[in-house]
Amino acid sequence: LQVRKRAARTGRNPATGEAIHIKASKKVAFRPVKELKEAI
């Protein structure tokens, strides 16, 4: 597993249609090892 950064961006509230600012955040992502990639 590794941590990836997500940049700040503009989103939209689906209920109201209002544009909102989404802060930068961190996300956990799965990164397979070489042996797993070769097995697939």
mmCIF file of C-alpha atoms in Angstrom:
data_model
loop_
_atom_site.group_PDB
_atom_site.id
_atom_site.type_symbol
_atom_site.label_atom_id
_atom_site.label_comp_id
_atom_site.label_asym_id
_atom_site.label_seq_id
_atom_site.Cartn_x
_atom_site.Cartn_y
_atom_site.Cartn_z
ATOM 1 C CA LEU A 1 0.000 0.000 0.000
ATOM 2 C CA GLN A 2 1.148 3.535 -0.614
ATOM 3 C CA VAL A 3 -0.120 7.037 0.087
ATOM 4 C CA ARG A 4 -0.977 9.213 -2.898
ATOM 5 C CA LYS A 5 -1.720 12.923 -2.820
ATOM 6 C CA ARG A 6 -4.931 14.257 -4.340
ATOM 7 C CA ALA A 7 -4.812 17.857 -5.520
ATOM 8 C CA ALA A 8 -7.365 20.469 -4.495
ATOM 9 C CA ARG A 9 -10.147 20.830 -7.030
ATOM 10 C CA THR A 10 -13.553 22.316 -7.723
ATOM 11 C CA GLY A 11 -16.528 19.992 -7.274
ATOM 12 C CA ARG A 12 -20.284 20.328 -7.399
ATOM 13 C CA ASN A 13 -22.958 19.653 -4.793
ATOM 14 C CA PRO A 14 -25.359 17.279 -6.613
ATOM 15 C CA ALA A 15 -28.333 18.344 -4.478
ATOM 16 C CA THR A 16 -28.045 22.080 -5.184
ATOM 17 C CA GLY A 17 -25.734 22.297 -8.199
ATOM 18 C CA GLU A 18 -23.569 24.747 -6.237
ATOM 19 C CA ALA A 19 -19.827 24.760 -7.027
ATOM 20 C CA ILE A 20 -17.702 23.890 -3.990
ATOM 21 C CA HIS A 21 -13.968 23.798 -3.276
ATOM 22 C CA ILE A 22 -12.565 20.375 -2.342
ATOM 23 C CA LYS A 23 -9.360 20.511 -0.287
ATOM 24 C CA ALA A 24 -6.211 18.582 -1.144
ATOM 25 C CA SER A 25 -6.105 15.211 0.599
ATOM 26 C CA LYS A 26 -4.227 11.938 0.829
ATOM 27 C CA LYS A 27 -5.488 8.597 -0.429
ATOM 28 C CA VAL A 28 -4.360 5.021 0.216
ATOM 29 C CA ALA A 29 -3.671 3.073 -2.987
ATOM 30 C CA PHE A 30 -2.760 -0.573 -3.581
ATOM 31 C CA ARG A 31 0.498 -1.126 -5.436
ATOM 32 C CA PRO A 32 1.075 -4.747 -6.516
ATOM 33 C CA VAL A 33 4.563 -6.220 -6.361
ATOM 34 C CA LYS A 34 6.362 -7.409 -9.484
ATOM 35 C CA GLU A 35 5.591 -11.101 -8.826
ATOM 36 C CA LEU A 36 1.851 -10.403 -8.589
ATOM 37 C CA LYS A 37 1.879 -8.417 -11.849
ATOM 38 C CA GLU A 38 3.648 -11.280 -13.630
ATOM 39 C CA ALA A 39 1.176 -13.847 -12.263
ATOM 40 C CA ILE A 40 -1.798 -12.010 -13.784
#
